[in-house]
mmCIF file of N, CA and C in Angstrom:
data_model
loop_
_atom_site.group_PDB
_atom_site.id
_atom_site.type_symbol
_atom_site.label_atom_id
_atom_site.label_comp_id
_atom_site.label_asym_id
_atom_site.label_seq_id
_atom_site.Cartn_x
_atom_site.Cartn_y
_atom_site.Cartn_z
ATOM 1 N N MET A 6 -22.269 -18.170 -79.380
ATOM 2 C CA MET A 6 -21.785 -18.242 -78.038
ATOM 3 C C MET A 6 -22.545 -17.205 -77.221
ATOM 4 N N TRP A 7 -22.961 -17.679 -76.144
ATOM 5 C CA TRP A 7 -23.717 -16.817 -75.239
ATOM 6 C C TRP A 7 -22.762 -16.155 -74.251
ATOM 7 N N THR A 8 -22.905 -14.906 -73.988
ATOM 8 C CA THR A 8 -22.101 -14.202 -72.988
ATOM 9 C C THR A 8 -23.030 -13.527 -71.998
ATOM 10 N N ARG A 9 -22.582 -13.536 -70.790
ATOM 11 C CA ARG A 9 -23.368 -12.852 -69.766
ATOM 12 C C ARG A 9 -22.628 -11.584 -69.398
ATOM 13 N N GLN A 10 -23.354 -10.569 -69.326
ATOM 14 C CA GLN A 10 -22.762 -9.318 -68.924
ATOM 15 C C GLN A 10 -23.282 -8.967 -67.539
ATOM 16 N N HIS A 11 -22.367 -8.736 -66.634
ATOM 17 C CA HIS A 11 -22.738 -8.388 -65.264
ATOM 18 C C HIS A 11 -22.476 -6.919 -65.046
ATOM 19 N N LYS A 12 -23.373 -6.340 -64.359
ATOM 20 C CA LYS A 12 -23.191 -4.947 -63.982
ATOM 21 C C LYS A 12 -22.233 -4.917 -62.790
ATOM 22 N N GLN A 13 -21.177 -4.169 -62.890
ATOM 23 C CA GLN A 13 -20.215 -4.112 -61.794
ATOM 24 C C GLN A 13 -20.752 -3.214 -60.689
ATOM 25 N N THR A 14 -20.656 -3.728 -59.458
ATOM 26 C CA THR A 14 -21.129 -2.964 -58.311
ATOM 27 C C THR A 14 -19.933 -2.435 -57.533
ATOM 28 N N ASN A 15 -20.191 -1.409 -56.756
ATOM 29 C CA ASN A 15 -19.133 -0.810 -55.946
ATOM 30 C C ASN A 15 -18.833 -1.633 -54.699
ATOM 31 N N THR A 16 -19.767 -2.487 -54.292
ATOM 32 C CA THR A 16 -19.554 -3.265 -53.071
ATOM 33 C C THR A 16 -18.407 -4.251 -53.231
ATOM 34 N N GLY A 17 -18.210 -4.796 -54.396
ATOM 35 C CA GLY A 17 -17.119 -5.737 -54.627
ATOM 36 C C GLY A 17 -15.773 -5.069 -54.500
ATOM 37 N N ARG A 18 -15.698 -3.818 -54.857
ATOM 38 C CA ARG A 18 -14.437 -3.090 -54.774
ATOM 39 C C ARG A 18 -14.126 -2.632 -53.352
ATOM 40 N N LEU A 19 -15.128 -2.629 -52.476
ATOM 41 C CA LEU A 19 -14.934 -2.141 -51.111
ATOM 42 C C LEU A 19 -14.667 -3.251 -50.091
ATOM 43 N N ILE A 20 -14.765 -4.487 -50.506
ATOM 44 C CA ILE A 20 -14.600 -5.592 -49.550
ATOM 45 C C ILE A 20 -13.162 -5.642 -49.019
ATOM 46 N N VAL A 21 -12.169 -5.625 -49.865
ATOM 47 C CA VAL A 21 -10.771 -5.728 -49.430
ATOM 48 C C VAL A 21 -10.358 -4.520 -48.577
ATOM 49 N N PRO A 22 -10.665 -3.281 -48.971
ATOM 50 C CA PRO A 22 -10.314 -2.162 -48.092
ATOM 51 C C PRO A 22 -11.049 -2.206 -46.751
ATOM 52 N N ALA A 23 -12.308 -2.652 -46.761
ATOM 53 C CA ALA A 23 -13.052 -2.739 -45.501
ATOM 54 C C ALA A 23 -12.416 -3.772 -44.568
ATOM 55 N N LEU A 24 -12.010 -4.919 -45.116
ATOM 56 C CA LEU A 24 -11.331 -5.932 -44.300
ATOM 57 C C LEU A 24 -9.994 -5.398 -43.776
ATOM 58 N N ALA A 25 -9.275 -4.665 -44.612
ATOM 59 C CA ALA A 25 -7.997 -4.101 -44.174
ATOM 60 C C ALA A 25 -8.201 -3.095 -43.042
ATOM 61 N N VAL A 26 -9.229 -2.263 -43.139
ATOM 62 C CA VAL A 26 -9.518 -1.295 -42.077
ATOM 63 C C VAL A 26 -9.896 -2.013 -40.792
ATOM 64 N N MET A 27 -10.679 -3.091 -40.891
ATOM 65 C CA MET A 27 -11.064 -3.841 -39.688
ATOM 66 C C MET A 27 -9.846 -4.471 -39.013
ATOM 67 N N PHE A 28 -8.956 -5.081 -39.787
ATOM 68 C CA PHE A 28 -7.756 -5.685 -39.204
ATOM 69 C C PHE A 28 -6.847 -4.631 -38.586
ATOM 70 N N LEU A 29 -6.657 -3.518 -39.275
ATOM 71 C CA LEU A 29 -5.808 -2.463 -38.720
ATOM 72 C C LEU A 29 -6.425 -1.863 -37.463
ATOM 73 N N SER A 30 -7.730 -1.727 -37.437
ATOM 74 C CA SER A 30 -8.396 -1.210 -36.236
ATOM 75 C C SER A 30 -8.215 -2.171 -35.062
ATOM 76 N N TYR A 31 -8.377 -3.463 -35.324
ATOM 77 C CA TYR A 31 -8.218 -4.467 -34.272
ATOM 78 C C TYR A 31 -6.809 -4.421 -33.684
ATOM 79 N N PHE A 32 -5.808 -4.468 -34.542
ATOM 80 C CA PHE A 32 -4.428 -4.475 -34.061
ATOM 81 C C PHE A 32 -4.037 -3.137 -33.451
ATOM 82 N N GLY A 33 -4.556 -2.049 -33.984
ATOM 83 C CA GLY A 33 -4.285 -0.738 -33.406
ATOM 84 C C GLY A 33 -4.865 -0.605 -32.008
ATOM 85 N N PHE A 34 -6.082 -1.106 -31.812
ATOM 86 C CA PHE A 34 -6.710 -1.061 -30.491
ATOM 87 C C PHE A 34 -5.877 -1.838 -29.483
ATOM 88 N N HIS A 35 -5.455 -3.047 -29.862
ATOM 89 C CA HIS A 35 -4.694 -3.879 -28.925
ATOM 90 C C HIS A 35 -3.254 -3.389 -28.755
ATOM 91 N N ALA A 36 -2.733 -2.662 -29.718
ATOM 92 C CA ALA A 36 -1.400 -2.080 -29.544
ATOM 93 C C ALA A 36 -1.440 -0.991 -28.482
ATOM 94 N N TYR A 37 -2.590 -0.348 -28.318
ATOM 95 C CA TYR A 37 -2.692 0.707 -27.308
ATOM 96 C C TYR A 37 -3.187 0.166 -25.978
ATOM 97 N N HIS A 38 -4.244 -0.644 -25.997
ATOM 98 C CA HIS A 38 -4.883 -1.102 -24.754
ATOM 99 C C HIS A 38 -4.488 -2.515 -24.339
ATOM 100 N N GLY A 39 -3.709 -3.219 -25.105
ATOM 101 C CA GLY A 39 -3.386 -4.608 -24.806
ATOM 102 C C GLY A 39 -2.479 -4.761 -23.601
ATOM 103 N N GLU A 40 -2.193 -6.006 -23.279
ATOM 104 C CA GLU A 40 -1.364 -6.316 -22.107
ATOM 105 C C GLU A 40 0.038 -5.714 -22.229
ATOM 106 N N PHE A 41 0.576 -5.679 -23.428
ATOM 107 C CA PHE A 41 1.907 -5.110 -23.663
ATOM 108 C C PHE A 41 1.815 -3.820 -24.476
ATOM 109 N N GLY A 42 0.696 -3.144 -24.395
ATOM 110 C CA GLY A 42 0.466 -1.948 -25.187
ATOM 111 C C GLY A 42 1.057 -0.690 -24.577
ATOM 112 N N ILE A 43 0.791 0.415 -25.243
ATOM 113 C CA ILE A 43 1.333 1.710 -24.837
ATOM 114 C C ILE A 43 0.754 2.136 -23.486
ATOM 115 N N TYR A 44 -0.546 1.954 -23.286
ATOM 116 C CA TYR A 44 -1.188 2.339 -22.030
ATOM 117 C C TYR A 44 -0.641 1.525 -20.865
ATOM 118 N N SER A 45 -0.363 0.255 -21.097
ATOM 119 C CA SER A 45 0.204 -0.586 -20.039
ATOM 120 C C SER A 45 1.593 -0.105 -19.641
ATOM 121 N N LYS A 46 2.332 0.409 -20.594
ATOM 122 C CA LYS A 46 3.666 0.943 -20.286
ATOM 123 C C LYS A 46 3.556 2.113 -19.316
ATOM 124 N N TYR A 47 2.591 3.003 -19.557
ATOM 125 C CA TYR A 47 2.417 4.150 -18.662
ATOM 126 C C TYR A 47 1.974 3.697 -17.268
ATOM 127 N N ARG A 48 1.098 2.703 -17.200
ATOM 128 C CA ARG A 48 0.671 2.178 -15.899
ATOM 129 C C ARG A 48 1.842 1.555 -15.153
ATOM 130 N N LEU A 49 2.695 0.810 -15.857
ATOM 131 C CA LEU A 49 3.853 0.193 -15.209
ATOM 132 C C LEU A 49 4.845 1.244 -14.720
ATOM 133 N N GLU A 50 5.037 2.310 -15.490
ATOM 134 C CA GLU A 50 5.939 3.373 -15.050
ATOM 135 C C GLU A 50 5.406 4.071 -13.803
ATOM 136 N N ALA A 51 4.090 4.307 -13.751
ATOM 137 C CA ALA A 51 3.487 4.940 -12.573
ATOM 138 C C ALA A 51 3.621 4.026 -11.352
ATOM 139 N N ARG A 52 3.417 2.723 -11.560
ATOM 140 C CA ARG A 52 3.552 1.775 -10.449
ATOM 141 C C ARG A 52 5.001 1.701 -9.972
ATOM 142 N N ALA A 53 5.945 1.776 -10.899
ATOM 143 C CA ALA A 53 7.366 1.751 -10.524
ATOM 144 C C ALA A 53 7.720 2.970 -9.681
ATOM 145 N N ILE A 54 7.162 4.118 -10.016
ATOM 146 C CA ILE A 54 7.427 5.326 -9.229
ATOM 147 C C ILE A 54 6.850 5.182 -7.824
ATOM 148 N N ALA A 55 5.631 4.642 -7.720
ATOM 149 C CA ALA A 55 5.007 4.456 -6.400
ATOM 150 C C ALA A 55 5.794 3.453 -5.561
ATOM 151 N N LEU A 56 6.230 2.364 -6.182
ATOM 152 C CA LEU A 56 7.005 1.366 -5.445
ATOM 153 C C LEU A 56 8.374 1.896 -5.037
ATOM 154 N N GLN A 57 8.967 2.739 -5.868
ATOM 155 C CA GLN A 57 10.257 3.344 -5.510
ATOM 156 C C GLN A 57 10.097 4.261 -4.306
ATOM 157 N N ALA A 58 8.994 5.015 -4.255
ATOM 158 C CA ALA A 58 8.744 5.886 -3.100
ATOM 159 C C ALA A 58 8.553 5.052 -1.839
ATOM 160 N N ARG A 59 7.833 3.949 -1.968
ATOM 161 C CA ARG A 59 7.634 3.070 -0.801
ATOM 162 C C ARG A 59 8.961 2.448 -0.361
ATOM 163 N N LEU A 60 9.800 2.079 -1.329
ATOM 164 C CA LEU A 60 11.117 1.528 -1.004
ATOM 165 C C LEU A 60 11.958 2.549 -0.250
ATOM 166 N N ASP A 61 11.886 3.788 -0.659
ATOM 167 C CA ASP A 61 12.643 4.837 0.032
ATOM 168 C C ASP A 61 12.186 4.991 1.483
ATOM 169 N N THR A 62 10.876 4.934 1.730
ATOM 170 C CA THR A 62 10.393 5.055 3.109
ATOM 171 C C THR A 62 10.803 3.846 3.940
ATOM 172 N N VAL A 63 10.757 2.662 3.346
ATOM 173 C CA VAL A 63 11.163 1.448 4.087
ATOM 174 C C VAL A 63 12.660 1.502 4.395
ATOM 175 N N ARG A 64 13.454 1.989 3.447
ATOM 176 C CA ARG A 64 14.895 2.110 3.707
ATOM 177 C C ARG A 64 15.164 3.109 4.827
ATOM 178 N N ALA A 65 14.413 4.207 4.840
ATOM 179 C CA ALA A 65 14.594 5.198 5.903
ATOM 180 C C ALA A 65 14.226 4.603 7.259
ATOM 181 N N GLN A 66 13.144 3.827 7.299
ATOM 182 C CA GLN A 66 12.756 3.178 8.550
ATOM 183 C C GLN A 66 13.814 2.177 8.983
ATOM 184 N N ARG A 67 14.368 1.440 8.019
ATOM 185 C CA ARG A 67 15.396 0.457 8.349
ATOM 186 C C ARG A 67 16.642 1.139 8.910
ATOM 187 N N LEU A 68 17.051 2.246 8.304
ATOM 188 C CA LEU A 68 18.207 2.973 8.822
ATOM 189 C C LEU A 68 17.966 3.479 10.239
ATOM 190 N N ASP A 69 16.744 3.922 10.508
ATOM 191 C CA ASP A 69 16.406 4.388 11.851
ATOM 192 C C ASP A 69 16.487 3.235 12.849
ATOM 193 N N VAL A 70 15.964 2.079 12.471
ATOM 194 C CA VAL A 70 16.011 0.920 13.372
ATOM 195 C C VAL A 70 17.457 0.474 13.571
ATOM 196 N N GLU A 71 18.253 0.460 12.493
ATOM 197 C CA GLU A 71 19.660 0.073 12.627
ATOM 198 C C GLU A 71 20.409 1.041 13.542
ATOM 199 N N ARG A 72 20.102 2.319 13.435
ATOM 200 C CA ARG A 72 20.747 3.311 14.303
ATOM 201 C C ARG A 72 20.375 3.064 15.756
ATOM 202 N N ARG A 73 19.090 2.760 15.999
ATOM 203 C CA ARG A 73 18.658 2.510 17.376
ATOM 204 C C ARG A 73 19.264 1.220 17.928
ATOM 205 N N VAL A 74 19.389 0.200 17.095
ATOM 206 C CA VAL A 74 19.998 -1.056 17.536
ATOM 207 C C VAL A 74 21.484 -0.849 17.812
ATOM 208 N N HIS A 75 22.131 -0.043 16.989
ATOM 209 C CA HIS A 75 23.553 0.232 17.200
ATOM 210 C C HIS A 75 23.789 0.917 18.543
ATOM 211 N N MET A 76 22.840 1.717 19.003
ATOM 212 C CA MET A 76 22.975 2.385 20.291
ATOM 213 C C MET A 76 22.905 1.397 21.455
ATOM 214 N N LEU A 77 22.348 0.214 21.224
ATOM 215 C CA LEU A 77 22.221 -0.775 22.292
ATOM 216 C C LEU A 77 23.396 -1.747 22.356
ATOM 217 N N HIS A 78 24.336 -1.671 21.431
ATOM 218 C CA HIS A 78 25.476 -2.579 21.435
ATOM 219 C C HIS A 78 26.435 -2.220 22.575
ATOM 220 N N ASP A 79 27.252 -3.197 22.932
ATOM 221 C CA ASP A 79 28.241 -2.978 23.985
ATOM 222 C C ASP A 79 29.243 -1.908 23.548
ATOM 223 N N GLY A 80 29.658 -1.100 24.470
ATOM 224 C CA GLY A 80 30.634 -0.070 24.202
ATOM 225 C C GLY A 80 30.010 1.252 23.812
ATOM 226 N N SER A 81 28.855 1.194 23.207
ATOM 227 C CA SER A 81 28.192 2.442 22.831
ATOM 228 C C SER A 81 26.811 2.528 23.470
ATOM 229 N N LEU A 82 26.613 1.844 24.564
ATOM 230 C CA LEU A 82 25.324 1.813 25.248
ATOM 231 C C LEU A 82 25.026 3.177 25.865
ATOM 232 N N GLU A 83 23.947 3.769 25.439
ATOM 233 C CA GLU A 83 23.555 5.067 25.968
ATOM 234 C C GLU A 83 22.500 4.862 27.049
ATOM 235 N N LYS A 84 22.624 5.606 28.117
ATOM 236 C CA LYS A 84 21.719 5.436 29.249
ATOM 237 C C LYS A 84 20.290 5.849 28.904
ATOM 238 N N ASP A 85 20.159 6.884 28.087
ATOM 239 C CA ASP A 85 18.812 7.299 27.703
ATOM 240 C C ASP A 85 18.105 6.208 26.899
ATOM 241 N N MET A 86 18.833 5.573 25.999
ATOM 242 C CA MET A 86 18.241 4.516 25.182
ATOM 243 C C MET A 86 17.895 3.315 26.049
ATOM 244 N N LEU A 87 18.768 2.967 26.976
ATOM 245 C CA LEU A 87 18.506 1.858 27.880
ATOM 246 C C LEU A 87 17.298 2.156 28.752
ATOM 247 N N ASP A 88 17.202 3.383 29.254
ATOM 248 C CA ASP A 88 16.070 3.781 30.077
ATOM 249 C C ASP A 88 14.768 3.718 29.274
ATOM 250 N N GLU A 89 14.818 4.191 28.044
ATOM 251 C CA GLU A 89 13.621 4.159 27.194
ATOM 252 C C GLU A 89 13.164 2.728 26.922
ATOM 253 N N GLN A 90 14.108 1.846 26.619
ATOM 254 C CA GLN A 90 13.756 0.451 26.341
ATOM 255 C C GLN A 90 13.220 -0.248 27.596
ATOM 256 N N ALA A 91 13.802 0.030 28.759
ATOM 257 C CA ALA A 91 13.336 -0.587 30.003
ATOM 258 C C ALA A 91 11.931 -0.114 30.343
ATOM 259 N N ARG A 92 11.671 1.176 30.214
ATOM 260 C CA ARG A 92 10.333 1.704 30.502
ATOM 261 C C ARG A 92 9.301 1.146 29.520
ATOM 262 N N ASN A 93 9.710 0.998 28.276
ATOM 263 C CA ASN A 93 8.794 0.447 27.280
ATOM 264 C C ASN A 93 8.482 -1.014 27.582
ATOM 265 N N ALA A 94 9.490 -1.780 27.972
ATOM 266 C CA ALA A 94 9.287 -3.195 28.264
ATOM 267 C C ALA A 94 8.473 -3.398 29.543
ATOM 268 N N LEU A 95 8.716 -2.561 30.552
ATOM 269 C CA LEU A 95 8.021 -2.715 31.825
ATOM 270 C C LEU A 95 6.714 -1.926 31.904
ATOM 271 N N ASN A 96 6.497 -1.041 30.938
ATOM 272 C CA ASN A 96 5.295 -0.212 30.899
ATOM 273 C C ASN A 96 5.165 0.610 32.181
ATOM 274 N N MET A 97 6.265 1.264 32.558
ATOM 275 C CA MET A 97 6.283 2.063 33.784
ATOM 276 C C MET A 97 6.814 3.454 33.474
ATOM 277 N N SER A 98 6.390 4.430 34.268
ATOM 278 C CA SER A 98 6.918 5.790 34.129
ATOM 279 C C SER A 98 6.774 6.492 35.477
ATOM 280 N N HIS A 99 7.441 7.630 35.602
ATOM 281 C CA HIS A 99 7.335 8.422 36.813
ATOM 282 C C HIS A 99 6.021 9.198 36.817
ATOM 283 N N ALA A 100 5.678 9.743 37.967
ATOM 284 C CA ALA A 100 4.408 10.461 38.102
ATOM 285 C C ALA A 100 4.383 11.745 37.293
ATOM 286 N N ASP A 101 5.536 12.387 37.116
ATOM 287 C CA ASP A 101 5.566 13.663 36.402
ATOM 288 C C ASP A 101 5.882 13.504 34.908
ATOM 289 N N GLU A 102 5.859 12.294 34.379
ATOM 290 C CA GLU A 102 6.171 12.050 32.977
ATOM 291 C C GLU A 102 4.893 11.782 32.179
ATOM 292 N N LEU A 103 4.946 12.121 30.943
ATOM 293 C CA LEU A 103 3.848 11.862 30.029
ATOM 294 C C LEU A 103 4.243 10.672 29.166
ATOM 295 N N THR A 104 3.412 9.637 29.128
ATOM 296 C CA THR A 104 3.697 8.433 28.364
ATOM 297 C C THR A 104 2.744 8.362 27.182
ATOM 298 N N ILE A 105 3.293 8.221 26.006
ATOM 299 C CA ILE A 105 2.494 8.077 24.780
ATOM 300 C C ILE A 105 2.734 6.675 24.256
ATOM 301 N N MET A 106 1.697 5.871 24.222
ATOM 302 C CA MET A 106 1.810 4.489 23.766
ATOM 303 C C MET A 106 1.585 4.453 22.261
ATOM 304 N N ARG A 107 2.497 3.836 21.551
ATOM 305 C CA ARG A 107 2.360 3.662 20.110
ATOM 306 C C ARG A 107 2.095 2.192 19.831
ATOM 307 N N PRO A 108 1.295 1.892 18.794
ATOM 308 C CA PRO A 108 1.117 0.485 18.439
ATOM 309 C C PRO A 108 2.433 -0.070 17.916
ATOM 310 N N SER A 109 2.721 -1.313 18.252
ATOM 311 C CA SER A 109 4.013 -1.881 17.891
ATOM 312 C C SER A 109 3.943 -2.748 16.634
ATOM 313 N N GLY A 110 2.778 -2.885 16.001
ATOM 314 C CA GLY A 110 2.659 -3.713 14.814
ATOM 315 C C GLY A 110 3.041 -2.964 13.550
ATOM 316 N N ARG A 111 3.171 -3.731 12.466
ATOM 317 C CA ARG A 111 3.474 -3.099 11.190
ATOM 318 C C ARG A 111 2.210 -2.503 10.605
ATOM 319 N N ARG A 112 2.367 -1.406 9.940
ATOM 320 C CA ARG A 112 1.235 -0.757 9.291
ATOM 321 C C ARG A 112 1.069 -1.301 7.889
ATOM 322 N N ILE A 113 -0.127 -1.677 7.535
ATOM 323 C CA ILE A 113 -0.403 -2.224 6.205
ATOM 324 C C ILE A 113 -1.061 -1.139 5.383
ATOM 325 N N ASN A 114 -0.485 -0.838 4.232
ATOM 326 C CA ASN A 114 -1.046 0.187 3.351
ATOM 327 C C ASN A 114 -1.942 -0.439 2.330
#
């Protein structure tokens, strides 16, 4: 009976660990940088903080507008507010007054 003897090489023993390292590296990379990864979580938290700050400023502006509108309702009509609105609508002022025109559009950030 003939037998063949093969010299064992180290490369055969390294194939499975090398494949395991490649798969773990791939999944590890995407666990950190992927769409639902750790880095994305930090980006979403930073965006949530920025949007919360913007929400706070919009709420403050809304409260200011609501306060000004409330001053124009019947029963609580203030003469200064009425005078300011009339001058703004008619674009008129007295000779000794300083008029500062503000743009009336929304600001886009």
